Amino acid sequence: MMTAITLPQALSFRLDRQHLTNPAADALVAARTLIGAQAQVHSAAILQLRARSAAGAADGDIDRALYHDRSLVKLWAQRSTLHLMPSDDLPMILGLRREYVAGYHNWYAKEGLSLDQVDTLVAAVVQALEQGAHSRMDLSRRLVPELGEWARPMLEHSWGGIIKLACALGHVCHGPAEKADGEGAREALFVHLAQWLGRVLVVPDARTAMADLARRYLAVYGPATPADFKKFVGFYAGPAQQAFADLGGEIVPVTLGAKKAYVLERDLADLMAAEPVERQISVLGLFDPYLLAHVDTGQYLEDRFRPAVYRVAGWISPVILRQGRVVATWTHKTVAGPKGKGAWAVQVTPLERVYKKELPAITRGLKRLSGGVPVEVTGV
């Protein structure tokens, strides 16, 4: 008979494993636990790490980790979305990314590129980056005169174009952003990955990488199903199911809400012992991975509130959790604070009742995300 797990147990386990009950020592530990911080919006990744870190998540700390220590690397990872990923995890992630290559070739074929043109374009991008960092437009200005106008669309494509394939093949990552034309504009620079890290990575085969990733995923986001894992990695059902099968006796089935799910066998005792922390409040920023890891969002969000959180164009709202369930969304703007310094003016929009006695905990969570600047909250 399978062990029955209650929803409060599952949510408590996930909150603890994701450092939302007790923060990680620093942002690098938090990023490793999460299997990267989603960085389609760069500032959102920083908020994800601040929500879970006791130290090391100030803007300057993240910049040092990315551009000096290079212990974090920005590149396309699971779901083909940008992440801040610990460099030690890149072999696993690149093993996963190799599974995306056929999909990229299908995309390019629909845009009229032959396999030979794709190979030529990837080789040209890699060769250019071996000479130094380039933006999309730098690559276009350099390579289109050599290759022809056919190369321009996939070099300048705002979704990554040919650079996404070069990244999936382990050649490319993001370097520092540089100021571009236009007030406040920032243009991404791309660099040669092996040169950036100062070493060549040994990448496992895709099946091994998927099993390793599934093991890491279940340790943090379990109990979960192969369908949940498929959503998290953004890939086909077959490899996700195979990854769970490859874990074999490392995982055990449980029931969660009368449905079958899986957890690592070594984590079952912790899961069964998990209990909600009284009045626990967690404040999460945009695109938080807590909201991206399961198909059944009803585990932590009432269905009638989905449009407020899962918005158009894939936008994921900042939220407030009570014992792991979404009770409010929030927005903020930067305003003038004491002594001319910045402050956050935060508007909370309750989805369920939010109590005045919860305001101190909400404010503490927001101040952690703000980097310590003053926070003024309305809506509670």
GROMACS .gro file of C-alpha atoms in nm:
model
  380
    1MET     CA    1   0.000   0.000   0.000
    2MET     CA    2   0.131   0.346  -0.093
    3THR     CA    3   0.196   0.601   0.180
    4ALA     CA    4  -0.068   0.875   0.190
    5ILE     CA    5   0.073   1.227   0.200
    6THR     CA    6  -0.145   1.525   0.285
    7LEU     CA    7  -0.124   1.849   0.093
    8PRO     CA    8  -0.003   2.045   0.401
    9GLN     CA    9   0.280   1.791   0.439
   10ALA     CA   10   0.378   1.826   0.073
   11LEU     CA   11   0.373   2.206   0.082
   12SER     CA   12   0.569   2.218   0.407
   13PHE     CA   13   0.830   1.982   0.264
   14ARG     CA   14   0.870   2.197  -0.048
   15LEU     CA   15   0.891   2.521   0.148
   16ASP     CA   16   1.165   2.375   0.365
   17ARG     CA   17   1.360   2.223   0.077
   18GLN     CA   18   1.339   2.549  -0.123
   19HIS     CA   19   1.487   2.750   0.167
   20LEU     CA   20   1.161   2.936   0.228
   21THR     CA   21   1.141   2.816   0.587
   22ASN     CA   22   1.511   2.852   0.669
   23PRO     CA   23   1.724   3.053   0.425
   24ALA     CA   24   2.030   2.913   0.251
   25ALA     CA   25   2.373   3.035   0.357
   26ASP     CA   26   2.413   3.235   0.036
   27ALA     CA   27   2.271   3.290  -0.311
   28LEU     CA   28   2.489   3.027  -0.475
   29VAL     CA   29   2.350   2.756  -0.246
   30ALA     CA   30   1.998   2.878  -0.318
   31ALA     CA   31   2.059   2.874  -0.695
   32ARG     CA   32   2.196   2.521  -0.676
   33THR     CA   33   1.896   2.403  -0.475
   34LEU     CA   34   1.646   2.557  -0.717
   35ILE     CA   35   1.838   2.418  -1.017
   36GLY     CA   36   1.886   2.775  -1.131
   37ALA     CA   37   1.693   3.100  -1.096
   38GLN     CA   38   1.477   3.190  -1.395
   39ALA     CA   39   1.621   3.503  -1.551
   40GLN     CA   40   1.409   3.596  -1.852
   41VAL     CA   41   1.379   3.913  -1.645
   42HIS     CA   42   1.718   3.945  -1.482
   43SER     CA   43   1.593   4.128  -1.174
   44ALA     CA   44   1.337   3.851  -1.114
   45ALA     CA   45   1.619   3.596  -1.074
   46ILE     CA   46   1.778   3.816  -0.810
   47LEU     CA   47   1.449   3.831  -0.619
   48GLN     CA   48   1.419   3.451  -0.633
   49LEU     CA   49   1.762   3.421  -0.473
   50ARG     CA   50   1.703   3.695  -0.217
   51ALA     CA   51   1.384   3.522  -0.101
   52ARG     CA   52   1.594   3.218  -0.007
   53SER     CA   53   1.935   3.352   0.099
   54ALA     CA   54   2.072   3.473   0.430
   55ALA     CA   55   2.351   3.660   0.248
   56GLY     CA   56   2.517   3.707  -0.089
   57ALA     CA   57   2.216   3.818  -0.292
   58ALA     CA   58   2.277   4.192  -0.326
   59ASP     CA   59   2.312   4.321  -0.681
   60GLY     CA   60   2.688   4.348  -0.641
   61ASP     CA   61   2.713   3.995  -0.503
   62ILE     CA   62   2.525   3.851  -0.800
   63ASP     CA   63   2.735   4.052  -1.044
   64ARG     CA   64   3.055   3.922  -0.884
   65ALA     CA   65   2.930   3.564  -0.900
   66LEU     CA   66   2.836   3.608  -1.267
   67TYR     CA   67   3.120   3.817  -1.404
   68HIS     CA   68   3.416   3.781  -1.168
   69ASP     CA   69   3.402   3.447  -0.988
   70ARG     CA   70   3.183   3.300  -1.265
   71SER     CA   71   3.036   3.061  -1.010
   72LEU     CA   72   2.700   3.155  -1.166
   73VAL     CA   73   2.644   3.153  -1.542
   74LYS     CA   74   2.353   3.303  -1.734
   75LEU     CA   75   2.229   3.086  -2.019
   76TRP     CA   76   1.923   2.916  -2.162
   77ALA     CA   77   1.839   2.611  -1.951
   78GLN     CA   78   1.518   2.420  -1.868
   79ARG     CA   79   1.207   2.528  -2.056
   80SER     CA   80   1.448   2.700  -2.300
   81THR     CA   81   1.438   3.001  -2.068
   82LEU     CA   82   1.726   3.204  -1.933
   83HIS     CA   83   1.851   3.103  -1.588
   84LEU     CA   84   2.128   3.199  -1.350
   85MET     CA   85   2.284   2.856  -1.313
   86PRO     CA   86   2.568   2.742  -1.085
   87SER     CA   87   2.864   2.665  -1.310
   88ASP     CA   88   2.907   2.327  -1.138
   89ASP     CA   89   2.563   2.227  -1.270
   90LEU     CA   90   2.633   2.317  -1.632
   91PRO     CA   91   2.732   1.965  -1.746
   92MET     CA   92   2.395   1.832  -1.629
   93ILE     CA   93   2.206   2.123  -1.785
   94LEU     CA   94   2.392   2.099  -2.115
   95GLY     CA   95   2.322   1.726  -2.123
   96LEU     CA   96   1.953   1.814  -2.091
   97ARG     CA   97   1.983   2.088  -2.352
   98ARG     CA   98   2.117   1.845  -2.612
   99GLU     CA   99   1.764   1.701  -2.615
  100TYR     CA  100   1.639   2.036  -2.748
  101VAL     CA  101   1.861   2.036  -3.058
  102ALA     CA  102   1.615   1.857  -3.287
  103GLY     CA  103   1.345   2.105  -3.190
  104TYR     CA  104   1.568   2.397  -3.283
  105HIS     CA  105   1.642   2.237  -3.621
  106ASN     CA  106   1.267   2.203  -3.681
  107TRP     CA  107   1.223   2.571  -3.599
  108TYR     CA  108   1.500   2.680  -3.834
  109ALA     CA  109   1.368   2.454  -4.112
  110LYS     CA  110   1.028   2.624  -4.086
  111GLU     CA  111   1.211   2.955  -4.127
  112GLY     CA  112   1.371   2.827  -4.447
  113LEU     CA  113   1.720   2.733  -4.329
  114SER     CA  114   1.885   2.412  -4.447
  115LEU     CA  115   2.091   2.190  -4.216
  116ASP     CA  116   2.408   2.307  -4.390
  117GLN     CA  117   2.312   2.671  -4.332
  118VAL     CA  118   2.242   2.602  -3.965
  119ASP     CA  119   2.579   2.430  -3.922
  120THR     CA  120   2.755   2.713  -4.105
  121LEU     CA  121   2.587   2.975  -3.892
  122VAL     CA  122   2.664   2.800  -3.561
  123ALA     CA  123   3.030   2.758  -3.662
  124ALA     CA  124   3.052   3.125  -3.762
  125VAL     CA  125   2.900   3.240  -3.429
  126VAL     CA  126   3.141   3.023  -3.230
  127GLN     CA  127   3.440   3.148  -3.430
  128ALA     CA  128   3.335   3.510  -3.377
  129LEU     CA  129   3.292   3.461  -3.002
  130GLU     CA  130   3.637   3.305  -2.978
  131GLN     CA  131   3.759   3.655  -3.071
  132GLY     CA  132   3.563   3.821  -2.789
  133ALA     CA  133   3.216   3.913  -2.663
  134HIS     CA  134   2.951   4.010  -2.920
  135SER     CA  135   2.592   4.127  -2.903
  136ARG     CA  136   2.331   3.998  -3.148
  137MET     CA  137   2.379   4.309  -3.360
  138ASP     CA  138   2.760   4.275  -3.340
  139LEU     CA  139   2.729   3.922  -3.476
  140SER     CA  140   2.492   4.038  -3.748
  141ARG     CA  141   2.716   4.324  -3.857
  142ARG     CA  142   3.015   4.090  -3.865
  143LEU     CA  143   2.866   3.778  -4.021
  144VAL     CA  144   2.593   3.892  -4.263
  145PRO     CA  145   2.846   4.051  -4.504
  146GLU     CA  146   3.037   3.721  -4.503
  147LEU     CA  147   2.745   3.478  -4.522
  148GLY     CA  148   2.467   3.670  -4.689
  149GLU     CA  149   2.129   3.817  -4.597
  150TRP     CA  150   1.986   3.471  -4.525
  151ALA     CA  151   2.182   3.474  -4.197
  152ARG     CA  152   2.039   3.799  -4.061
  153PRO     CA  153   1.698   3.688  -3.920
  154MET     CA  154   1.836   3.413  -3.696
  155LEU     CA  155   2.129   3.626  -3.581
  156GLU     CA  156   1.908   3.917  -3.478
  157HIS     CA  157   1.609   3.715  -3.352
  158SER     CA  158   1.485   3.850  -3.018
  159TRP     CA  159   1.413   3.497  -2.887
  160GLY     CA  160   1.775   3.392  -2.935
  161GLY     CA  161   1.764   3.254  -3.287
  162ILE     CA  162   2.073   3.057  -3.381
  163ILE     CA  163   2.244   3.157  -3.055
  164LYS     CA  164   2.004   2.931  -2.863
  165LEU     CA  165   2.131   2.630  -3.056
  166ALA     CA  166   2.492   2.734  -3.004
  167CYS     CA  167   2.414   2.756  -2.631
  168ALA     CA  168   2.244   2.415  -2.628
  169LEU     CA  169   2.554   2.267  -2.791
  170GLY     CA  170   2.768   2.410  -2.509
  171HIS     CA  171   2.942   2.686  -2.701
  172VAL     CA  172   2.779   3.004  -2.572
  173CYS     CA  173   2.657   3.180  -2.258
  174HIS     CA  174   2.567   3.535  -2.163
  175GLY     CA  175   2.840   3.774  -2.059
  176PRO     CA  176   2.793   4.119  -1.904
  177ALA     CA  177   2.525   4.340  -2.054
  178GLU     CA  178   2.645   4.662  -2.212
  179LYS     CA  179   2.463   4.990  -2.254
  180ALA     CA  180   2.309   5.018  -2.601
  181ASP     CA  181   2.153   5.303  -2.794
  182GLY     CA  182   1.852   5.444  -2.614
  183GLU     CA  183   1.814   5.573  -2.262
  184GLY     CA  184   1.852   5.297  -2.006
  185ALA     CA  185   1.871   5.026  -2.272
  186ARG     CA  186   2.088   4.721  -2.209
  187GLU     CA  187   2.207   4.487  -2.481
  188ALA     CA  188   2.306   4.129  -2.403
  189LEU     CA  189   2.661   4.027  -2.481
  190PHE     CA  190   2.741   3.665  -2.561
  191VAL     CA  191   3.071   3.494  -2.484
  192HIS     CA  192   3.242   3.167  -2.566
  193LEU     CA  193   3.152   2.935  -2.277
  194ALA     CA  194   3.478   2.741  -2.245
  195GLN     CA  195   3.682   3.061  -2.262
  196TRP     CA  196   3.453   3.231  -2.011
  197LEU     CA  197   3.490   2.947  -1.761
  198GLY     CA  198   3.855   2.875  -1.837
  199ARG     CA  199   3.781   2.506  -1.886
  200VAL     CA  200   3.610   2.263  -2.121
  201LEU     CA  201   3.307   2.094  -1.969
  202VAL     CA  202   3.254   1.720  -1.988
  203VAL     CA  203   2.885   1.680  -2.071
  204PRO     CA  204   2.701   1.356  -1.989
  205ASP     CA  205   2.464   1.191  -2.232
  206ALA     CA  206   2.110   1.323  -2.230
  207ARG     CA  207   1.959   1.022  -2.053
  208THR     CA  208   2.209   1.041  -1.768
  209ALA     CA  209   2.157   1.417  -1.739
  210MET     CA  210   1.779   1.378  -1.729
  211ALA     CA  211   1.799   1.119  -1.449
  212ASP     CA  212   2.037   1.341  -1.251
  213LEU     CA  213   1.805   1.636  -1.298
  214ALA     CA  214   1.500   1.430  -1.196
  215ARG     CA  215   1.679   1.329  -0.875
  216ARG     CA  216   1.759   1.692  -0.797
  217TYR     CA  217   1.406   1.801  -0.888
  218LEU     CA  218   1.235   1.549  -0.660
  219ALA     CA  219   1.458   1.647  -0.367
  220VAL     CA  220   1.322   2.001  -0.384
  221TYR     CA  221   0.986   1.995  -0.562
  222GLY     CA  222   0.860   1.647  -0.464
  223PRO     CA  223   0.629   1.473  -0.428
  224ALA     CA  224   0.576   1.501  -0.801
  225THR     CA  225   0.483   1.308  -1.115
  226PRO     CA  226   0.661   1.258  -1.448
  227ALA     CA  227   0.411   1.508  -1.592
  228ASP     CA  228   0.524   1.764  -1.333
  229PHE     CA  229   0.887   1.700  -1.424
  230LYS     CA  230   0.801   1.736  -1.792
  231LYS     CA  231   0.654   2.080  -1.719
  232PHE     CA  232   0.961   2.180  -1.518
  233VAL     CA  233   1.210   2.086  -1.789
  234GLY     CA  234   0.984   2.191  -2.077
  235PHE     CA  235   1.038   1.875  -2.277
  236TYR     CA  236   0.857   1.573  -2.414
  237ALA     CA  237   0.677   1.319  -2.199
  238GLY     CA  238   0.892   1.022  -2.306
  239PRO     CA  239   1.229   1.141  -2.170
  240ALA     CA  240   1.062   1.266  -1.850
  241GLN     CA  241   0.901   0.928  -1.789
  242GLN     CA  242   1.228   0.753  -1.872
  243ALA     CA  243   1.413   0.967  -1.618
  244PHE     CA  244   1.178   0.852  -1.341
  245ALA     CA  245   1.214   0.492  -1.457
  246ASP     CA  246   1.594   0.525  -1.454
  247LEU     CA  247   1.584   0.628  -1.089
  248GLY     CA  248   1.443   0.283  -1.013
  249GLY     CA  249   1.454   0.198  -0.644
  250GLU     CA  250   1.567   0.550  -0.552
  251ILE     CA  251   1.205   0.667  -0.573
  252VAL     CA  252   0.887   0.542  -0.408
  253PRO     CA  253   0.524   0.610  -0.495
  254VAL     CA  254   0.295   0.797  -0.257
  255THR     CA  255  -0.058   0.927  -0.285
  256LEU     CA  256  -0.114   1.301  -0.282
  257GLY     CA  257  -0.476   1.410  -0.298
  258ALA     CA  258  -0.576   1.059  -0.410
  259LYS     CA  259  -0.329   1.080  -0.700
  260LYS     CA  260  -0.006   0.888  -0.744
  261ALA     CA  261   0.317   1.084  -0.712
  262TYR     CA  262   0.680   1.006  -0.635
  263VAL     CA  263   0.940   1.108  -0.383
  264LEU     CA  264   1.299   1.003  -0.327
  265GLU     CA  265   1.304   0.707  -0.092
  266ARG     CA  266   1.563   0.881   0.123
  267ASP     CA  267   1.326   1.179   0.165
  268LEU     CA  268   1.013   0.985   0.260
  269ALA     CA  269   1.070   1.013   0.636
  270ASP     CA  270   1.124   1.390   0.611
  271LEU     CA  271   0.812   1.425   0.398
  272MET     CA  272   0.599   1.230   0.645
  273ALA     CA  273   0.736   1.437   0.935
  274ALA     CA  274   0.677   1.772   0.760
  275GLU     CA  275   0.433   2.002   0.938
  276PRO     CA  276   0.310   2.351   0.853
  277VAL     CA  277   0.485   2.632   1.036
  278GLU     CA  278   0.222   2.837   1.217
  279ARG     CA  279   0.148   3.167   1.042
  280GLN     CA  280   0.436   3.113   0.794
  281ILE     CA  281   0.442   3.387   0.531
  282SER     CA  282   0.664   3.373   0.223
  283VAL     CA  283   0.699   3.658  -0.026
  284LEU     CA  284   0.806   3.559  -0.377
  285GLY     CA  285   0.894   3.768  -0.681
  286LEU     CA  286   0.822   3.735  -1.052
  287PHE     CA  287   0.856   3.396  -1.223
  288ASP     CA  288   0.933   3.216  -0.901
  289PRO     CA  289   1.013   2.846  -0.958
  290TYR     CA  290   0.780   2.750  -0.673
  291LEU     CA  291   0.500   2.830  -0.919
  292LEU     CA  292   0.658   2.656  -1.220
  293ALA     CA  293   0.718   2.301  -1.102
  294HIS     CA  294   0.376   2.129  -1.101
  295VAL     CA  295   0.094   2.071  -1.345
  296ASP     CA  296  -0.176   2.084  -1.077
  297THR     CA  297  -0.149   2.443  -0.960
  298GLY     CA  298  -0.457   2.380  -0.746
  299GLN     CA  299  -0.220   2.237  -0.487
  300TYR     CA  300  -0.123   2.593  -0.391
  301LEU     CA  301  -0.366   2.822  -0.575
  302GLU     CA  302  -0.744   2.820  -0.612
  303ASP     CA  303  -0.840   2.775  -0.978
  304ARG     CA  304  -1.050   3.091  -0.979
  305PHE     CA  305  -0.736   3.294  -0.902
  306ARG     CA  306  -0.518   3.146  -1.178
  307PRO     CA  307  -0.561   3.445  -1.415
  308ALA     CA  308  -0.424   3.677  -1.146
  309VAL     CA  309  -0.104   3.473  -1.116
  310TYR     CA  310  -0.053   3.300  -1.452
  311ARG     CA  311  -0.099   3.596  -1.682
  312VAL     CA  312  -0.083   3.653  -2.057
  313ALA     CA  313   0.242   3.591  -2.247
  314GLY     CA  314   0.371   3.358  -1.977
  315TRP     CA  315   0.399   3.630  -1.713
  316ILE     CA  316   0.404   3.491  -1.356
  317SER     CA  317   0.299   3.739  -1.087
  318PRO     CA  318   0.482   3.805  -0.760
  319VAL     CA  319   0.287   3.636  -0.481
  320ILE     CA  320   0.250   3.602  -0.106
  321LEU     CA  321   0.218   3.252   0.039
  322ARG     CA  322   0.061   3.147   0.365
  323GLN     CA  323   0.190   2.801   0.458
  324GLY     CA  324   0.265   2.739   0.093
  325ARG     CA  325  -0.066   2.855  -0.057
  326VAL     CA  326  -0.103   3.173  -0.261
  327VAL     CA  327  -0.314   3.431  -0.077
  328ALA     CA  328  -0.217   3.754  -0.256
  329THR     CA  329  -0.026   3.909  -0.543
  330TRP     CA  330   0.180   4.226  -0.517
  331THR     CA  331   0.340   4.495  -0.729
  332HIS     CA  332   0.587   4.765  -0.644
  333LYS     CA  333   0.737   5.086  -0.773
  334THR     CA  334   1.052   5.262  -0.659
  335VAL     CA  335   0.988   5.599  -0.498
  336ALA     CA  336   1.197   5.856  -0.312
  337GLY     CA  337   1.279   5.740   0.039
  338PRO     CA  338   1.447   5.889   0.346
  339LYS     CA  339   1.753   6.105   0.278
  340GLY     CA  340   1.687   6.094  -0.095
  341LYS     CA  341   1.742   5.720  -0.121
  342GLY     CA  342   1.507   5.483  -0.298
  343ALA     CA  343   1.217   5.302  -0.130
  344TRP     CA  344   0.957   5.050  -0.238
  345ALA     CA  345   0.590   5.142  -0.250
  346VAL     CA  346   0.413   4.805  -0.254
  347GLN     CA  347   0.051   4.738  -0.343
  348VAL     CA  348  -0.080   4.405  -0.215
  349THR     CA  349  -0.387   4.258  -0.386
  350PRO     CA  350  -0.544   3.990  -0.164
  351LEU     CA  351  -0.691   3.683  -0.332
  352GLU     CA  352  -0.798   3.538   0.000
  353ARG     CA  353  -0.829   3.727   0.325
  354VAL     CA  354  -0.498   3.872   0.442
  355TYR     CA  355  -0.488   3.972   0.808
  356LYS     CA  356  -0.342   4.286   0.962
  357LYS     CA  357  -0.141   4.068   1.202
  358GLU     CA  358   0.038   3.924   0.896
  359LEU     CA  359   0.159   4.267   0.783
  360PRO     CA  360   0.490   4.256   0.978
  361ALA     CA  361   0.585   3.923   0.821
  362ILE     CA  362   0.484   4.046   0.475
  363THR     CA  363   0.687   4.363   0.522
  364ARG     CA  364   0.993   4.164   0.636
  365GLY     CA  365   0.966   3.944   0.328
  366LEU     CA  366   0.936   4.243   0.098
  367LYS     CA  367   1.230   4.417   0.264
  368ARG     CA  368   1.443   4.106   0.207
  369LEU     CA  369   1.352   4.122  -0.163
  370SER     CA  370   1.410   4.496  -0.183
  371GLY     CA  371   1.770   4.456  -0.075
  372GLY     CA  372   1.704   4.635   0.250
  373VAL     CA  373   1.555   4.962   0.125
  374PRO     CA  374   1.249   5.096   0.312
  375VAL     CA  375   0.917   4.938   0.220
  376GLU     CA  376   0.569   5.088   0.251
  377VAL     CA  377   0.281   4.844   0.206
  378THR     CA  378  -0.078   4.922   0.114
  379GLY     CA  379  -0.368   4.685   0.056
  380VAL     CA  380  -0.348   4.484   0.379
   0.00000   0.00000   0.00000
